Each structure stands twice: as structure tokens, then as C-alpha cells.
Amino acid sequence: MSNMTNKLENAGGDLTARALREAFYAGLISLGLFFLFVGLKSDQNILNELILVQRWGLLAVFVIVAAVGRFFVVAYLQPLNARRKASKDAAATTETREGYIKRNFTVIAGVLLILYPILAVALFGVQGSLKWVDNFGIQILIYVMLAWGLNIVVGLAGLLDLGYVAFYAVGAYSYALLSSHFGLSFWLLLPIAGLLAACWGVVLGFPVLRLRGDYLAIVTLAFGEIIRLVLINWTEVTKGTFGVSGIAKASVFGIWSFDISAPNNFAKYFDLPMSSAYYKIFLFYLILALAALTAYVTIRLRRMPIGRAWEALREDEIACRSLGINTVTTKLTAFATGAMFGGFAGSFFAVRQGFVSPESFVFLESAVILAIVVLGGMGSLTGIAIAAVVMIGGTEILRELTFLKSIFGPDFTPELYRMLIFGLAMVVVMVWKPRGFVGSREPTAFLNERKAVSGSFTKEGHG
Amino acid sequence: MASATTTTAATTMTKDVILKVEHLSMRFGGLMAINDFSFEAYRGEITALIGPNGAGKTTVFNCITGFYKPTMGMITMRQKSGKEYLLERLPDFEITKQAKVARTFQNIRLFSGLTVLENLLVAQHNNLMRASGYTILGLLGFPAYKQASKESIELAKHWLERASLIDRADDPAGDLPYGAQRRLEIARAMCTGPELLCLDEPAAGLNPRESLALNDLLQGVRKDTGASILLIEHDMSVVMEISDHVVVLEYGQKISDGNPEFVKNDPKVIAAYLGVEDDEVEDVIAEVEGEEGGLK
């Protein structure tokens, strides 16, 4: 017994000694590394002469941080991780039932989303809810829908599309132009915008059918830019960089309108105080319904032969052809279906903003949508939704962090660090979960039990 | 597809020809991979295509299944119904879909991220597409698709049992051991409902026990479905055991054609496999004949 405690104490002593040793080395290395970078700084004095500023204090801070950090990692973090891993391995054999929240995730998320505007109004009042419903709710849901649409092309069919925003633009301009020229209603133009975007999906699909991998990515990127440049330069129709403004609002199926002057104005009809919040709440439910439609269709399509053919195409195109699958039409339907949802989202975007200009459809948007799909785990709807909340919600939250100004000074604008944090977060997630938040794949059919397919077996597709 | 379908009279052969390859040539730049190669495969038989490495066997397969377009020659597929297809004129996926020729690959090409069952369902794509009204009726929940979907799972189950993979049905295909992957690829090809099954080295990498199981599977396929089999194989225990008819290819040309016994003793084949100089072929022939005489 005493022997054992002795041993444990010994092990503890060994660990501390090792941690101290490693901390010393880390300090030494960082001293060597930062000596010239941080310790010395070349500067100009008032006479314009080059002088060396010595910053030993700052250098000391760097070295101390490195040494102390290493000490904590070796002494506490590593044993903790090892213990956690051991206990997890032990638990894995006994606990097979998933938690209640995990099992009913979709239902809980759905109910929360439906209650979200009501909660926002209850907590922050009608005017106060605007920010939460519009900036957070609608903004995130638009990206969820776009990423779900792109997921069909990239996640299921494995075709890397860097120009997805083009279809978003087609949908937005279809609604903006057809509504302002012909005065057609949103509910009629929504399917038309989707169809037009799907047509452009096929138009893009045809020339890129023979391309794979990097080449496909470059051509789709170019296609996205072509659409944007056409929107900028075709001024007679699109009004160029000025954009189309004064786009009509959507109505509740024509029963209630949100135009202030209309006799059937929603607020007037219900004798409510005038506020734009009702419209935003209506838009929230609208985009929620559209996103739900996207998810429903995707789930249904995956169980159809066409959805299976998409996934098979991602896994191995040559094998697909050997099984009698027409890869040309299969790829085209993937492009068209993905583009259609992009078009729906686009026309919703136009309705929500009331203004569209080519500036909203830059390459960065495509990149963000693609990043959401990759980060979420290609093919997984839940993962993508989580990724959209993290990425878009995260950037919106940065706007809220005004208290940081008291720390970093009044010049500090957290939004400017958006891309930096974005990139950092992506690197961290990709290191931590290389296959995205949800890396496994749900099979579409099963004989005895539904077992998730580990991400290490699925392929990313090569074009 | 009227252009691809000819109505030539049946051949005068006593055996029913299912696949007829005539004067097939395939040139890659300056290399003549196949040079004026003709052979016939008969319905209900297992035909083996053998030859040393680099003889052009896989190229012949790729021409038959449409992955290459031959430089010259005609490949005729005659179905049981009497319908004929000129395979060199069809795009590759139509060869499986219409002409009913299925194939497997030398380096296994499974959908590794899909489950074993899903692999077999993908193979029934064309049937299911029709049943689902090209997705639209299926999306709206019409009962015809549900019925077809149930039938497709039954068919998949049948082939899983035949390939003894039924316990692994819900596992990813990439997780199966090598021998099982080979069997799954054959089962998947059979799910397309082919009349001619082309197997590219099905026994490569299998141990003797798995090879025997493969023999049984192939014999069973032929007996129960009436499908004819064309296979490329290096494993002579498989070739000699199960094939009814062997065609030998060397440097893109046919050097021997006949039943296994005939081919086994053909001096040209022995020369090709043992690798002798051209001028020594005569000696080898003499030697072989001498040995045969000695045995008698």
C-alpha cells in the first residue's frame, strides 16, 4: 500500500520535473525566436536616423507566457486529456444510448425556431426584438438555406462550386426586376425566380460537365464573376452599381400587406402600433419555411434514386457509368436543384432588403457559403445549420461586443477583426474536426439497423 | 437507338452467340494495343480471356463496355430476345442500361462511403428512376415508387445472401475485407440485371479459400440467372476450373481459342507464358508433342 502511494508521489514529482524542464526549453526557444522579432525594433528618431529600440520587457512577457503555458500544458492539460480519453474509452463500451437532446435534436431545434420571434418580442419588446429577429434570425436562416442548397451540389454530388452566389444573384434580380417592371407578387415570383436560377444552373452545368476537381472550381468561380460583371455593366436593365431599389414587400398571401399606405395593412388591421417588426417577424417565418422546404426536399431526394446517384457520383464516377447511370443528367440535376434553392433564397433576399446591387454578390459570399458547408460536414444538414449559426451568428455578435472598446481603446472596431477570427476559427475547427462538425453520414436505407457511416470512408468527390 | 440495332440473321453456329467481337483494333498513339482481334462468347457459358501482362485484355474489356471507343472493329451484343446492339456505337452507360452488359473493375471500384445495401440500390438506378417517375412522382409520395423501392431492397437482399454479405449489409462498403469487396462488386453488377457479366480479374488478391467461394458464386450466377460471363483472369485454378471457353491474347492478337484443355496444351500458349524467342517456338512445339507422346 505504502509502496503504491510512494509510486504515485514519485510519478507526480516526475511530472512536475518534466513540466519544469519542458517549460525551460520552451522559454529558451521562444527567447531565441523572439529576440530579434520582439526584443529589438528598428525605428526612426526625430532626426530621421535609424535607431534600435530595445524592448526587453515585452520580450520577457513573450518568454514567460511561452514557458508558463508549456508548464501548464505538460503538468495539467495533458494528464487531464489522457484521463478524459481513458474514461471515454471505458464509457464507450457501456453507454450506447444517445442523450435525450441528441436524439430529438431536430424537433427541439424546430420548436425553438418557431418560438424564437415570440421569445424575442417577450424579452425585448416589439421594437427591441427587431435586432434579434432580423440581424440574427433572418440573417442566419438565409445562410442556412443557401448552405443547404449548395450542400446538394458540393456535399452530395461532390461537385466543387465556387460560384454559387451567381444563382443567389439570379434569384434576387429576377424578383427585383420582374416585380418592379410588371408588378407581380412575391408568391408568383418566388417559383419563377427558382426556375430561372435552375435554368442558369443547367447553363453553367453544360460546359463544366467534362471538367473535374480544380478545373471545375475555377470555371464555376469565373461563372460567378461573369454574372456579377453582367449585373454591373448591363446598366439599361440592372441599373449597374446603383442597383434596383424600392422593391415591393411581400404580403401574407395577399391577405394582409405590410405597405404603410395599403388599406389592408397588417398593423392597422389588427389595431397594433405601427412598427416594422411585424414585417420582420413575417419574413422570419417565411425564410424558416423556405429553409424547412430545402431540408425536406433534400432529405426526400437522398432516399430517391437520383439522390443516391448523386452520392454515388461523389464516391466514384466511373463506377456510376458502369452501372448504367447517366452521369451527365445526374450532374445537371444536382446543379439545377442546388441553383433553384439559391434562387429562392435570392428572391427572399431581395424582398427582405428592398434593394439589390451587385455588391451583395461578390466572391466572398460564395466563399462564406462554401465554408459553412465544409465546416458543417459535407452532406450533413444538422452540421451545416450549426456551422451557419457559428459563422454568421458569430460575426453578428462581434458587432455587439462594444465593451471591448473599453479594453482596447475607442478606436477598436471588433467587426474589422471578423475575417481574422473567421480564418482562425476555421483552422481550429478543421484541426479539431477535419470532417466538419458532423463528419458521419446517415445511410439512406438499411436492412437491420441504421448505422452512421464514418467520415473516413466517404469521399469528397473530385469534380 | 435504331441505328445501333441491326437485324442481321442469327449466325450459323450451333451455339448461341451472345457477344461477337470482329476485327477489333485499338490504337493509343503509336501503340497498337489490340490488333485485329476477333472472338465470340456463347450464351450461358463462362468465357475466359487470358494472356500475359500487357497483352491488352483490359483494353478489350474497356472497348466492350464502352470506356474506350475502338479504333476499328465491330462488337455485337445479342440479347435473349434477339435484339442486337452494336456496343462500339453506344455511350458507356447505355451499354449497361440497354444492352445489359455489366462489368467489374480490376482495382475494385465500390462506393466506399455508402453502405453495402446502398451500393446495390445504386445499381438499380434505372429501374427505380422509372418507378419514381423520374423523381417527381416519388417526391410526391406515389405508391408505385414505394412498391418498387421495396422490391429493390428484396433484390439487393437476394444478392447479398448469394454473396454471403447479408450480415454486413448496413456497414460501409469501404469497411469490408478485400475478398468481400470483390464479391460485393459482382453482386452490384448483377443488380443491374445483366445478360453478360464482364469480370476484370475477379480472383486477384484472393486466398485459395476465397477463390473457391468465388468459383461457386460465379457458377451459381450462371446457373440461376442464365447470365453469360466473360472474365479476365491470371489465376489458372479459376480459369481452368470454371471456364467453358478460353481465348488467349498476346501483344494485342489472339493466339489461341478453344476449350480449357485445348488451350492448356497449345504450344503457342505455353510459349507465350514461358516466354521463348520466336525462333525457338518450333522447338517448344516439338518438345510438347514429344512429352505428350511419352505420356501415352
GROMACS .gro file of N, CA, C and O in nm, chain B residues 29-69:
model
  164
  492GLY      N    1  -0.198   0.634  -7.978
  492GLY     CA    2  -0.083   0.700  -8.040
  492GLY      C    3  -0.013   0.601  -8.131
  492GLY      O    4  -0.074   0.546  -8.223
  493GLY      N    5   0.111   0.573  -8.103
  493GLY     CA    6   0.186   0.482  -8.187
  493GLY      C    7   0.172   0.337  -8.146
  493GLY      O    8   0.220   0.246  -8.213
  494LEU      N    9   0.105   0.314  -8.033
  494LEU     CA   10   0.097   0.177  -7.980
  494LEU      C   11  -0.031   0.109  -8.027
  494LEU      O   12  -0.140   0.161  -8.008
  495MET      N   13  -0.015  -0.007  -8.088
  495MET     CA   14  -0.130  -0.085  -8.130
  495MET      C   15  -0.161  -0.180  -8.013
  495MET      O   16  -0.099  -0.285  -8.001
  496ALA      N   17  -0.254  -0.140  -7.926
  496ALA     CA   18  -0.280  -0.221  -7.806
  496ALA      C   19  -0.354  -0.349  -7.843
  496ALA      O   20  -0.329  -0.455  -7.786
  497ILE      N   21  -0.447  -0.338  -7.937
  497ILE     CA   22  -0.518  -0.456  -7.986
  497ILE      C   23  -0.514  -0.450  -8.137
  497ILE      O   24  -0.538  -0.345  -8.197
  498ASN      N   25  -0.482  -0.562  -8.198
  498ASN     CA   26  -0.464  -0.563  -8.342
  498ASN      C   27  -0.550  -0.673  -8.404
  498ASN      O   28  -0.521  -0.791  -8.390
  499ASP      N   29  -0.658  -0.631  -8.468
  499ASP     CA   30  -0.743  -0.722  -8.545
  499ASP      C   31  -0.781  -0.845  -8.462
  499ASP      O   32  -0.748  -0.959  -8.496
  500PHE      N   33  -0.851  -0.820  -8.355
  500PHE     CA   34  -0.885  -0.926  -8.260
  500PHE      C   35  -1.031  -0.964  -8.279
  500PHE      O   36  -1.118  -0.878  -8.278
  501SER      N   37  -1.057  -1.092  -8.300
  501SER     CA   38  -1.195  -1.138  -8.315
  501SER      C   39  -1.219  -1.258  -8.225
  501SER      O   40  -1.131  -1.343  -8.212
  502PHE      N   41  -1.332  -1.260  -8.161
  502PHE     CA   42  -1.371  -1.382  -8.090
  502PHE      C   43  -1.521  -1.378  -8.064
  502PHE      O   44  -1.587  -1.276  -8.087
  503GLU      N   45  -1.574  -1.491  -8.020
  503GLU     CA   46  -1.716  -1.498  -7.989
  503GLU      C   47  -1.733  -1.555  -7.849
  503GLU      O   48  -1.657  -1.641  -7.807
  504ALA      N   49  -1.833  -1.503  -7.778
  504ALA     CA   50  -1.868  -1.561  -7.648
  504ALA      C   51  -2.007  -1.619  -7.663
  504ALA      O   52  -2.093  -1.559  -7.729
  505TYR      N   53  -2.030  -1.737  -7.601
  505TYR     CA   54  -2.158  -1.804  -7.622
  505TYR      C   55  -2.248  -1.789  -7.501
  505TYR      O   56  -2.200  -1.780  -7.387
  506ARG      N   57  -2.375  -1.787  -7.529
  506ARG     CA   58  -2.475  -1.768  -7.423
  506ARG      C   59  -2.469  -1.881  -7.321
  506ARG      O   60  -2.459  -1.999  -7.358
  507GLY      N   61  -2.473  -1.843  -7.194
  507GLY     CA   62  -2.476  -1.942  -7.088
  507GLY      C   63  -2.340  -2.003  -7.056
  507GLY      O   64  -2.330  -2.090  -6.973
  508GLU      N   65  -2.237  -1.954  -7.123
  508GLU     CA   66  -2.103  -2.009  -7.097
  508GLU      C   67  -2.019  -1.909  -7.019
  508GLU      O   68  -2.049  -1.790  -7.015
  509ILE      N   69  -1.913  -1.961  -6.959
  509ILE     CA   70  -1.814  -1.873  -6.899
  509ILE      C   71  -1.694  -1.869  -6.991
  509ILE      O   72  -1.631  -1.971  -7.017
  510THR      N   73  -1.669  -1.753  -7.047
  510THR     CA   74  -1.558  -1.737  -7.139
  510THR      C   75  -1.446  -1.664  -7.067
  510THR      O   76  -1.470  -1.561  -7.004
  511ALA      N   77  -1.325  -1.718  -7.074
  511ALA     CA   78  -1.212  -1.653  -7.008
  511ALA      C   79  -1.121  -1.591  -7.111
  511ALA      O   80  -1.098  -1.648  -7.217
  512LEU      N   81  -1.073  -1.474  -7.081
  512LEU     CA   82  -0.979  -1.405  -7.168
  512LEU      C   83  -0.848  -1.402  -7.089
  512LEU      O   84  -0.842  -1.340  -6.983
  513ILE      N   85  -0.748  -1.475  -7.137
  513ILE     CA   86  -0.623  -1.477  -7.062
  513ILE      C   87  -0.509  -1.430  -7.151
  513ILE      O   88  -0.524  -1.415  -7.272
  514GLY      N   89  -0.396  -1.407  -7.090
  514GLY     CA   90  -0.279  -1.362  -7.164
  514GLY      C   91  -0.180  -1.301  -7.067
  514GLY      O   92  -0.217  -1.265  -6.956
  515PRO      N   93  -0.054  -1.291  -7.110
  515PRO     CA   94   0.047  -1.232  -7.021
  515PRO      C   95   0.016  -1.085  -6.991
  515PRO      O   96  -0.068  -1.025  -7.057
  516ASN      N   97   0.087  -1.030  -6.894
  516ASN     CA   98   0.066  -0.890  -6.859
  516ASN      C   99   0.089  -0.800  -6.980
  516ASN      O  100   0.182  -0.821  -7.056
  517GLY      N  101   0.002  -0.702  -6.994
  517GLY     CA  102   0.020  -0.607  -7.103
  517GLY      C  103  -0.025  -0.659  -7.237
  517GLY      O  104   0.002  -0.598  -7.340
  518ALA      N  105  -0.098  -0.771  -7.238
  518ALA     CA  106  -0.140  -0.828  -7.366
  518ALA      C  107  -0.257  -0.750  -7.426
  518ALA      O  108  -0.286  -0.761  -7.543
  519GLY      N  109  -0.326  -0.670  -7.344
  519GLY     CA  110  -0.438  -0.592  -7.397
  519GLY      C  111  -0.573  -0.643  -7.353
  519GLY      O  112  -0.676  -0.604  -7.408
  520LYS      N  113  -0.575  -0.727  -7.249
  520LYS     CA  114  -0.703  -0.785  -7.205
  520LYS      C  115  -0.798  -0.677  -7.152
  520LYS      O  116  -0.915  -0.671  -7.190
  521THR      N  117  -0.745  -0.592  -7.064
  521THR     CA  118  -0.831  -0.490  -7.006
  521THR      C  119  -0.876  -0.389  -7.112
  521THR      O  120  -0.987  -0.338  -7.106
  522THR      N  121  -0.789  -0.366  -7.212
  522THR     CA  122  -0.829  -0.277  -7.321
  522THR      C  123  -0.948  -0.335  -7.396
  522THR      O  124  -1.041  -0.263  -7.431
  523VAL      N  125  -0.945  -0.466  -7.420
  523VAL     CA  126  -1.060  -0.531  -7.485
  523VAL      C  127  -1.186  -0.509  -7.401
  523VAL      O  128  -1.292  -0.472  -7.453
  524PHE      N  129  -1.171  -0.525  -7.269
  524PHE     CA  130  -1.285  -0.506  -7.180
  524PHE      C  131  -1.338  -0.364  -7.188
  524PHE      O  132  -1.459  -0.342  -7.194
  525ASN      N  133  -1.245  -0.271  -7.187
  525ASN     CA  134  -1.287  -0.131  -7.191
  525ASN      C  135  -1.356  -0.098  -7.322
  525ASN      O  136  -1.446  -0.014  -7.327
  526CYS      N  137  -1.314  -0.164  -7.431
  526CYS     CA  138  -1.382  -0.143  -7.559
  526CYS      C  139  -1.522  -0.202  -7.555
  526CYS      O  140  -1.618  -0.140  -7.602
  527ILE      N  141  -1.535  -0.321  -7.497
  527ILE     CA  142  -1.665  -0.387  -7.493
  527ILE      C  143  -1.762  -0.305  -7.408
  527ILE      O  144  -1.878  -0.287  -7.443
  528THR      N  145  -1.713  -0.253  -7.293
  528THR     CA  146  -1.804  -0.184  -7.203
  528THR      C  147  -1.809  -0.034  -7.228
  528THR      O  148  -1.868   0.040  -7.151
  529GLY      N  149  -1.748   0.011  -7.339
  529GLY     CA  150  -1.769   0.148  -7.382
  529GLY      C  151  -1.679   0.251  -7.317
  529GLY      O  152  -1.694   0.370  -7.343
  530PHE      N  153  -1.585   0.206  -7.231
  530PHE     CA  154  -1.497   0.306  -7.169
  530PHE      C  155  -1.393   0.355  -7.268
  530PHE      O  156  -1.341   0.465  -7.255
  531TYR      N  157  -1.360   0.272  -7.369
  531TYR     CA  158  -1.280   0.319  -7.482
  531TYR      C  159  -1.364   0.304  -7.607
  531TYR      O  160  -1.445   0.212  -7.616
  532LYS      N  161  -1.343   0.395  -7.702
  532LYS     CA  162  -1.404   0.375  -7.832
  532LYS      C  163  -1.299   0.311  -7.921
  532LYS      O  164  -1.193   0.369  -7.943
   0.00000   0.00000   0.00000
